PDB file of C-alpha atoms in Angstrom:
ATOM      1  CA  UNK A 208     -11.507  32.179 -16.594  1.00 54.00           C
ATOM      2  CA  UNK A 209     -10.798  29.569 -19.013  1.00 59.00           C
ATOM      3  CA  UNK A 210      -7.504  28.236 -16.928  1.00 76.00           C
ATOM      4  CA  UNK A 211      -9.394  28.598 -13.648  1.00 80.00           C
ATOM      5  CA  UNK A 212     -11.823  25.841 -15.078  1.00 83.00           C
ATOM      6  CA  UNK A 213      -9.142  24.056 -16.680  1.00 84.00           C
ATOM      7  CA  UNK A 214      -7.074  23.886 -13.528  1.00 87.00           C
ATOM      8  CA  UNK A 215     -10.160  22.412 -11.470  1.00 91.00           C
ATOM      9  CA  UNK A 216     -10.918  20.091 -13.774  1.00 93.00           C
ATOM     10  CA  UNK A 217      -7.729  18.478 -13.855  1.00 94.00           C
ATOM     11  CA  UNK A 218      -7.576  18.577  -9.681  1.00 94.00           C
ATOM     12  CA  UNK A 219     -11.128  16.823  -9.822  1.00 95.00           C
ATOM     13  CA  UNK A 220      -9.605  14.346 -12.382  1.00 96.00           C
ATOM     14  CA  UNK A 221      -6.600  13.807 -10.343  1.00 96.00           C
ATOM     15  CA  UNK A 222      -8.553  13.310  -7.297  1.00 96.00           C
ATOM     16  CA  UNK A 223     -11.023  11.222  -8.928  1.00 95.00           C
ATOM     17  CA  UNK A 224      -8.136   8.550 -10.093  1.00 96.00           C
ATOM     18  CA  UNK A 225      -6.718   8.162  -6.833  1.00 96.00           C
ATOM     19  CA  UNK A 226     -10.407   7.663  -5.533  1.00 95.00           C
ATOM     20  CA  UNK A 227     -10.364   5.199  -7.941  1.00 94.00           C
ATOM     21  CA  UNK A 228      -6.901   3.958  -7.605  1.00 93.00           C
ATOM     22  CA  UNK A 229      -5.630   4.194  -4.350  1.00 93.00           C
ATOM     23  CA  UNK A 230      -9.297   4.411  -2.101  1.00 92.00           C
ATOM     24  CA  UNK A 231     -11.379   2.164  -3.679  1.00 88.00           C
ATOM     25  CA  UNK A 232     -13.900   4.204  -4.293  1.00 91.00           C
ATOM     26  CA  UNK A 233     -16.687   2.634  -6.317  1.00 91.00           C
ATOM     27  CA  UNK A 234     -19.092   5.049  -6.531  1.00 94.00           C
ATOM     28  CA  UNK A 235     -16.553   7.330  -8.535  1.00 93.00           C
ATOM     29  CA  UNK A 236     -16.800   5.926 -12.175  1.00 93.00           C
ATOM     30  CA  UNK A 237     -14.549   6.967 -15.636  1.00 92.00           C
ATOM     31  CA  UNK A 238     -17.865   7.574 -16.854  1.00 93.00           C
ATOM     32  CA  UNK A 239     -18.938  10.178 -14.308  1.00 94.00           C
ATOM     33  CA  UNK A 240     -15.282  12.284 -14.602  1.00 95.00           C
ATOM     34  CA  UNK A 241     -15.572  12.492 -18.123  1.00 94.00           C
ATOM     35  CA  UNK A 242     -19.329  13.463 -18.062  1.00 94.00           C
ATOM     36  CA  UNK A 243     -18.814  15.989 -15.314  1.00 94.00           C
ATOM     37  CA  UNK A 244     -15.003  17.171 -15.654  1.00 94.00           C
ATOM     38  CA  UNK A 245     -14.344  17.281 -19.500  1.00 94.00           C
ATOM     39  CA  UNK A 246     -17.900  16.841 -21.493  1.00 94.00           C
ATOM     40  CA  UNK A 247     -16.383  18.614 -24.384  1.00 94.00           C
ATOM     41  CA  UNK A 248     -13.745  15.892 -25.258  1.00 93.00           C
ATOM     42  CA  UNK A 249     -14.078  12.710 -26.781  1.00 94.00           C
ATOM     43  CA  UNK A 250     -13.965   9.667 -25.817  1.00 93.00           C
ATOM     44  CA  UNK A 251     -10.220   9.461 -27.021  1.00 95.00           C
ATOM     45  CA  UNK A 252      -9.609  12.303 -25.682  1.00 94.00           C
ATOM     46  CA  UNK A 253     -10.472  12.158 -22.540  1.00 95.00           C
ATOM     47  CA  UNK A 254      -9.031   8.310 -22.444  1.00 95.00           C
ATOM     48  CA  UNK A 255      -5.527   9.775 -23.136  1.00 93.00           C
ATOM     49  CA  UNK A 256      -5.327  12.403 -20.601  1.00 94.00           C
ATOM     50  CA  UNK A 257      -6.929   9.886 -18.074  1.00 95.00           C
ATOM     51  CA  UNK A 258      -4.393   6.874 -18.533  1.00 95.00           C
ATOM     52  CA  UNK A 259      -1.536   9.578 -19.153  1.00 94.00           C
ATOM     53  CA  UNK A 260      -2.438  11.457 -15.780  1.00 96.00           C
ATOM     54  CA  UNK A 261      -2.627   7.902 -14.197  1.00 96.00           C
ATOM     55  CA  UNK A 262       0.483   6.691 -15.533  1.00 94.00           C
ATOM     56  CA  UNK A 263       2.021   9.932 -14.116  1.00 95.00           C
ATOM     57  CA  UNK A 264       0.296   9.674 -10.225  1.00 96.00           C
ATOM     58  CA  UNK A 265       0.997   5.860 -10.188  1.00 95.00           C
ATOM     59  CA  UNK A 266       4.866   6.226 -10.406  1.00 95.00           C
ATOM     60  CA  UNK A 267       4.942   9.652  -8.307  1.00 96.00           C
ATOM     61  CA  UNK A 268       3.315   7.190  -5.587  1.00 95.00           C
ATOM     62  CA  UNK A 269       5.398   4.293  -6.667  1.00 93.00           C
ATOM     63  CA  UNK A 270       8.233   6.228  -5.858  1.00 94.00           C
ATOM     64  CA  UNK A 271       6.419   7.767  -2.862  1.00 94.00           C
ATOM     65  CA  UNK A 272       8.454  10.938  -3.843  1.00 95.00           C
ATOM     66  CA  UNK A 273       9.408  14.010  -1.862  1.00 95.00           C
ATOM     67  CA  UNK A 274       9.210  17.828  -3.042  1.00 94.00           C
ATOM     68  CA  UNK A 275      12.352  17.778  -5.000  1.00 95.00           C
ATOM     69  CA  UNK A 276      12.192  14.217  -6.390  1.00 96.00           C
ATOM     70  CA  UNK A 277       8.566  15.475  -7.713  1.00 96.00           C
ATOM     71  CA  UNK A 278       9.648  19.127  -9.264  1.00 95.00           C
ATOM     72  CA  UNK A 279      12.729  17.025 -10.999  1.00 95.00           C
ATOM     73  CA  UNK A 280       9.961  14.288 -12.150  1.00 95.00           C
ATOM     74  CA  UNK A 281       8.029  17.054 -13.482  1.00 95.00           C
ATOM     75  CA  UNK A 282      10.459  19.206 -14.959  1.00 93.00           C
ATOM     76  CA  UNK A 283      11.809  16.198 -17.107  1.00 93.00           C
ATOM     77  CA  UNK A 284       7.761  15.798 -18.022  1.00 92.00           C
ATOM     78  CA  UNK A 285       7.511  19.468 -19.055  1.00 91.00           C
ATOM     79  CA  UNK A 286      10.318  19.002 -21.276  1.00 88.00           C
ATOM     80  CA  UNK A 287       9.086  15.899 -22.885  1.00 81.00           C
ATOM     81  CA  UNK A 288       8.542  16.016 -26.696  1.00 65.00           C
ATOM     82  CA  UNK A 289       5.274  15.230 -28.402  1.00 62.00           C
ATOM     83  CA  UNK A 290       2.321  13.448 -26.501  1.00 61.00           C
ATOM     84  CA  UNK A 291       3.894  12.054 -23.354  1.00 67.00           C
ATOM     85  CA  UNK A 292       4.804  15.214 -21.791  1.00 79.00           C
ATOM     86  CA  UNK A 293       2.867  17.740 -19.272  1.00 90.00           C
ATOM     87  CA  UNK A 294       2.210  21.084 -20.144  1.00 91.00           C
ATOM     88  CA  UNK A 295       3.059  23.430 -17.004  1.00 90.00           C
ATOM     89  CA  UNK A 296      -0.214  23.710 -15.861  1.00 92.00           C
ATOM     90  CA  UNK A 297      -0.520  20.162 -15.721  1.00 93.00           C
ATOM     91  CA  UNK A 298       2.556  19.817 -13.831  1.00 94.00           C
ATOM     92  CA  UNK A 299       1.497  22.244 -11.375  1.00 93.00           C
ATOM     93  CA  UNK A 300      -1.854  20.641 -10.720  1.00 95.00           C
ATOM     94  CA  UNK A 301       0.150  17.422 -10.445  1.00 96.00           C
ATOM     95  CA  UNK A 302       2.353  19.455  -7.898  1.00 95.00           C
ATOM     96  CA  UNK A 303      -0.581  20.693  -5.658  1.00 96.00           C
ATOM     97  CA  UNK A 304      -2.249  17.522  -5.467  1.00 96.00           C
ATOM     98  CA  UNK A 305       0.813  15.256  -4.146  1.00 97.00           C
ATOM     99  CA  UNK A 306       1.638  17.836  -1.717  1.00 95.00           C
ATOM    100  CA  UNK A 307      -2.067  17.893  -0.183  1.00 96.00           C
ATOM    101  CA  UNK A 308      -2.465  13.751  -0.908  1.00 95.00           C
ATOM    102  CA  UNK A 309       0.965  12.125  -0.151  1.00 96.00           C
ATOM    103  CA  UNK A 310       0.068  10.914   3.232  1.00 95.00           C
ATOM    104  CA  UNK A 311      -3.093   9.465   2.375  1.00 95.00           C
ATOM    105  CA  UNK A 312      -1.749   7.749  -1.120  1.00 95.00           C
ATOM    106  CA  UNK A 313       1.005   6.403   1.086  1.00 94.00           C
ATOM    107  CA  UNK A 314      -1.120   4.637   4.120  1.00 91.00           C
ATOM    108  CA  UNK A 315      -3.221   3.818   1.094  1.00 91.00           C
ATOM    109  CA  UNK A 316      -0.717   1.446  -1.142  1.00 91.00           C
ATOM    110  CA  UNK A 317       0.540   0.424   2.775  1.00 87.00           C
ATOM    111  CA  UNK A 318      -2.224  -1.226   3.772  1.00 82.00           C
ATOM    112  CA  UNK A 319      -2.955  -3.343  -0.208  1.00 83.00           C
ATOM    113  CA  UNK A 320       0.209  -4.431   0.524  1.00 83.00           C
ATOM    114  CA  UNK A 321      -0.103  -5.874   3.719  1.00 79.00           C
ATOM    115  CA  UNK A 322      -1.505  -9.531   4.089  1.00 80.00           C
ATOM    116  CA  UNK A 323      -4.994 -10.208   5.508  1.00 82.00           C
ATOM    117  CA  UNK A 324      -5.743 -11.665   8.252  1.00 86.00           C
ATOM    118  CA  UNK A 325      -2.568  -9.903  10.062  1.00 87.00           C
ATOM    119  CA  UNK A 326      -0.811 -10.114  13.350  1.00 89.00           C
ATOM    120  CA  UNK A 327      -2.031  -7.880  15.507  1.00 90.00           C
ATOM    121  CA  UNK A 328      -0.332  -9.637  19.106  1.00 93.00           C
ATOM    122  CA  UNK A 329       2.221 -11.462  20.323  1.00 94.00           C
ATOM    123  CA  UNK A 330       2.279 -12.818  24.056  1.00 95.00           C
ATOM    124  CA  UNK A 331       3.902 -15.943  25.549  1.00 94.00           C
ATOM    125  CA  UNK A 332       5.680 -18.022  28.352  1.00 94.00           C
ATOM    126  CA  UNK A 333       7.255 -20.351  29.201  1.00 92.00           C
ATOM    127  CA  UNK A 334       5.697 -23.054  31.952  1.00 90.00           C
ATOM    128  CA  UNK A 335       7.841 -25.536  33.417  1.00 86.00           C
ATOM    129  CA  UNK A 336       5.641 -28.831  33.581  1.00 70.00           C
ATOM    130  CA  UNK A 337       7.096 -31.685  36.327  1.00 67.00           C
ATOM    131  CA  UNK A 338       6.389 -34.948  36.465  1.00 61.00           C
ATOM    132  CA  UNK A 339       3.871 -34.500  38.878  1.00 61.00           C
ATOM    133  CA  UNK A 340       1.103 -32.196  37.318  1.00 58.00           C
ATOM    134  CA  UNK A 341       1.128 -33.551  33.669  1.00 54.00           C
ATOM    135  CA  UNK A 342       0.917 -37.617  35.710  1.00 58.00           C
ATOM    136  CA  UNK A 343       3.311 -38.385  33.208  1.00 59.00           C
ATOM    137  CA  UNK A 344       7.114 -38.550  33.345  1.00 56.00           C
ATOM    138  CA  UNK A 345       8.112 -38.650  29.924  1.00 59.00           C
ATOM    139  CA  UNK A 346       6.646 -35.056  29.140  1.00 60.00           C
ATOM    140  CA  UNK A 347       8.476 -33.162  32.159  1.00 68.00           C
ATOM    141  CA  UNK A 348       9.906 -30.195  30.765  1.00 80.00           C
ATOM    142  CA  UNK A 349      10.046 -26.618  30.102  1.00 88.00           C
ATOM    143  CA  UNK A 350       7.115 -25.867  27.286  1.00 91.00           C
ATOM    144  CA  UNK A 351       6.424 -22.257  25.326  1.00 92.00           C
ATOM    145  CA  UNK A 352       2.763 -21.303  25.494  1.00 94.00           C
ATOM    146  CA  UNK A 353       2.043 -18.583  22.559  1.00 95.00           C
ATOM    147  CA  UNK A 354      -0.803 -16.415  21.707  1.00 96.00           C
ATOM    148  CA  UNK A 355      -1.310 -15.034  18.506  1.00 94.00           C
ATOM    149  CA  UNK A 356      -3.979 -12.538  17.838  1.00 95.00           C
ATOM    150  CA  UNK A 357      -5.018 -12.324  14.627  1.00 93.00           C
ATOM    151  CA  UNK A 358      -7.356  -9.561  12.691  1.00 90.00           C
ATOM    152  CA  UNK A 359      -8.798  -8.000   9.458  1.00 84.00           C
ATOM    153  CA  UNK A 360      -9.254  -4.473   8.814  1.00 76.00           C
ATOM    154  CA  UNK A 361     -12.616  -3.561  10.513  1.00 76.00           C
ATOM    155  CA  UNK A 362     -13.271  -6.540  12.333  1.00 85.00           C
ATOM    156  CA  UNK A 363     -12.547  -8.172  15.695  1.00 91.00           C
ATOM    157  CA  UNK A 364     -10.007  -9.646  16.674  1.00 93.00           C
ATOM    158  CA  UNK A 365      -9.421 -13.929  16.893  1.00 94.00           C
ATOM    159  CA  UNK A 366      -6.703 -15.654  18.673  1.00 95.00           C
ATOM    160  CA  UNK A 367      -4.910 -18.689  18.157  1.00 95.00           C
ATOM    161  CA  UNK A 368      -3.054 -20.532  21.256  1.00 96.00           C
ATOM    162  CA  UNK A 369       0.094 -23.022  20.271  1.00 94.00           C
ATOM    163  CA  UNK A 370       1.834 -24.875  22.909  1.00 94.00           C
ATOM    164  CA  UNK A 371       5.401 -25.922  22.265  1.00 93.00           C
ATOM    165  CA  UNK A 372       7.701 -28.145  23.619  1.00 91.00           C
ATOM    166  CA  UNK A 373      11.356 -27.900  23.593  1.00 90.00           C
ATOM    167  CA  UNK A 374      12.029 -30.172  20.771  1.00 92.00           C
ATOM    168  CA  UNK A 375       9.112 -27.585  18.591  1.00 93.00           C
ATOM    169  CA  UNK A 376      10.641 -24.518  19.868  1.00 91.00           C
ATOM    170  CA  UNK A 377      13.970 -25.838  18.223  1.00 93.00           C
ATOM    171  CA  UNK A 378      12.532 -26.713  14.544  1.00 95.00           C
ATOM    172  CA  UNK A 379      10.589 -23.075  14.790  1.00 93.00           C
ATOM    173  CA  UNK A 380      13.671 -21.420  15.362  1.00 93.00           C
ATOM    174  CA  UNK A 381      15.514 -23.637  12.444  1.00 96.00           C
ATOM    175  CA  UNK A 382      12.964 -22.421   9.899  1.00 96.00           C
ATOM    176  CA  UNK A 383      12.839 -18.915  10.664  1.00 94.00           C
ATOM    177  CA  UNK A 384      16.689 -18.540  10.666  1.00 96.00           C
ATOM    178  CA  UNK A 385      16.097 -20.401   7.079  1.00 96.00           C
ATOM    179  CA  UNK A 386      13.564 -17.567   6.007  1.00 95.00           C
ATOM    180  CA  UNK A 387      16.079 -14.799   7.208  1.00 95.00           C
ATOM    181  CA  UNK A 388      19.271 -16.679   5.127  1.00 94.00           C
ATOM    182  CA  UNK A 389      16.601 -16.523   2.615  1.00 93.00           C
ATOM    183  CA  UNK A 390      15.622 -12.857   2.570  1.00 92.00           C
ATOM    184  CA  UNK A 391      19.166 -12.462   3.216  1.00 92.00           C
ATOM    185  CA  UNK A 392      20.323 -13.808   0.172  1.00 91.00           C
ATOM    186  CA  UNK A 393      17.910 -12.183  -2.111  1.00 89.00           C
ATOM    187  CA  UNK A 394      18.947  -8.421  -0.327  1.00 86.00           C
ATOM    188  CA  UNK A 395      22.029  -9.153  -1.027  1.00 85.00           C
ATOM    189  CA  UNK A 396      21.577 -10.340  -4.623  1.00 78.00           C
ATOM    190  CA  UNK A 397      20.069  -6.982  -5.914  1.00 63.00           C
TER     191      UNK A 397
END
């Protein structure tokens, strides 16, 4: 009986970190999983196995790893000597949870990752203007008309119209061929 409540305890501490963690969950405190998960360790205690099971989740989800990437990872754990290893039950609790959480940890660190406010749209075209509609000769000419539309998480969207001419169109292209060399360089590098 004692490893049943030993085993839930460390699936409600493991689920409260990533609540904490990876969902942003404020109502879930350190406070409230020692108080209600381990009330017979101290402070210490219960400090340890929290950072050491964090430690543990945060480069499992780092590495976003599959099954046998995971039993490797914990294998090597179970082996480790003195105070930064698992024991097996630990492992396996560590096991159960990433199999039923992976998903959710994933879209999880994907969207911190991703800047606010991002692009949710794309559309354009290109006009051709004459002479005749603008009244003005010297700004005949093919020019790009683009709408961006732009959004946070939970909220509607907004959209920003640019109008380019030819000349415009050109340096646009320049600088983003200038961000690829960039990124391009640096992929190369490592």
């Amino acid at each position: 009986m004692a490893d049943v409540e030993a085993t839930k305890s460390l699936s409600g501490l493991l689920n409260g970190i990533a609540q904490i963690v990876y969902y942003a969950n404020s109502d879930i405190t350190e406070e409230l999983l020692k108080d209600e998960l381990y009330p017979e360790l101290s402070r210490e205690e219960f400090t340890a196995l929290r950072d050491r099971m964090t430690g543990l989740l945060k480069s499992i989800a780092t590495a976003d790893m599959d099954h046998a990437q995971l039993e490797a990872f914990l294998t090597a754990q179970t082996r480790r000597q003195g105070g930064g290893g698992v024991t097996a039950e630990q492992a396996a609790a560590l096991s159960r949870f990433w199999k039923s959480q992976r998903a959710r940890v994933r879209e999880s660190l994907l969207a911190q990752s991703r800047w606010q406010p991002g692009l949710r749209g794309l559309s354009w075209r290109v006009d051709l203007q004459t002479a005749a509609s603008r009244g003005d000769a010297a700004h005949s000419g093919p020019v790009a008309l683009v709408e961006l539309e732009l959004g946070r998480a939970g909220q509607d969207s907004e959209f920003v119209c640019l109008e380019f001419d030819e000349a415009k169109v050109s340096q646009v292209l320049k600088k983003m061929a200038d961000v690829q060399q960039s990124i391009d360089s640096i992929v190369h590098r490592t």
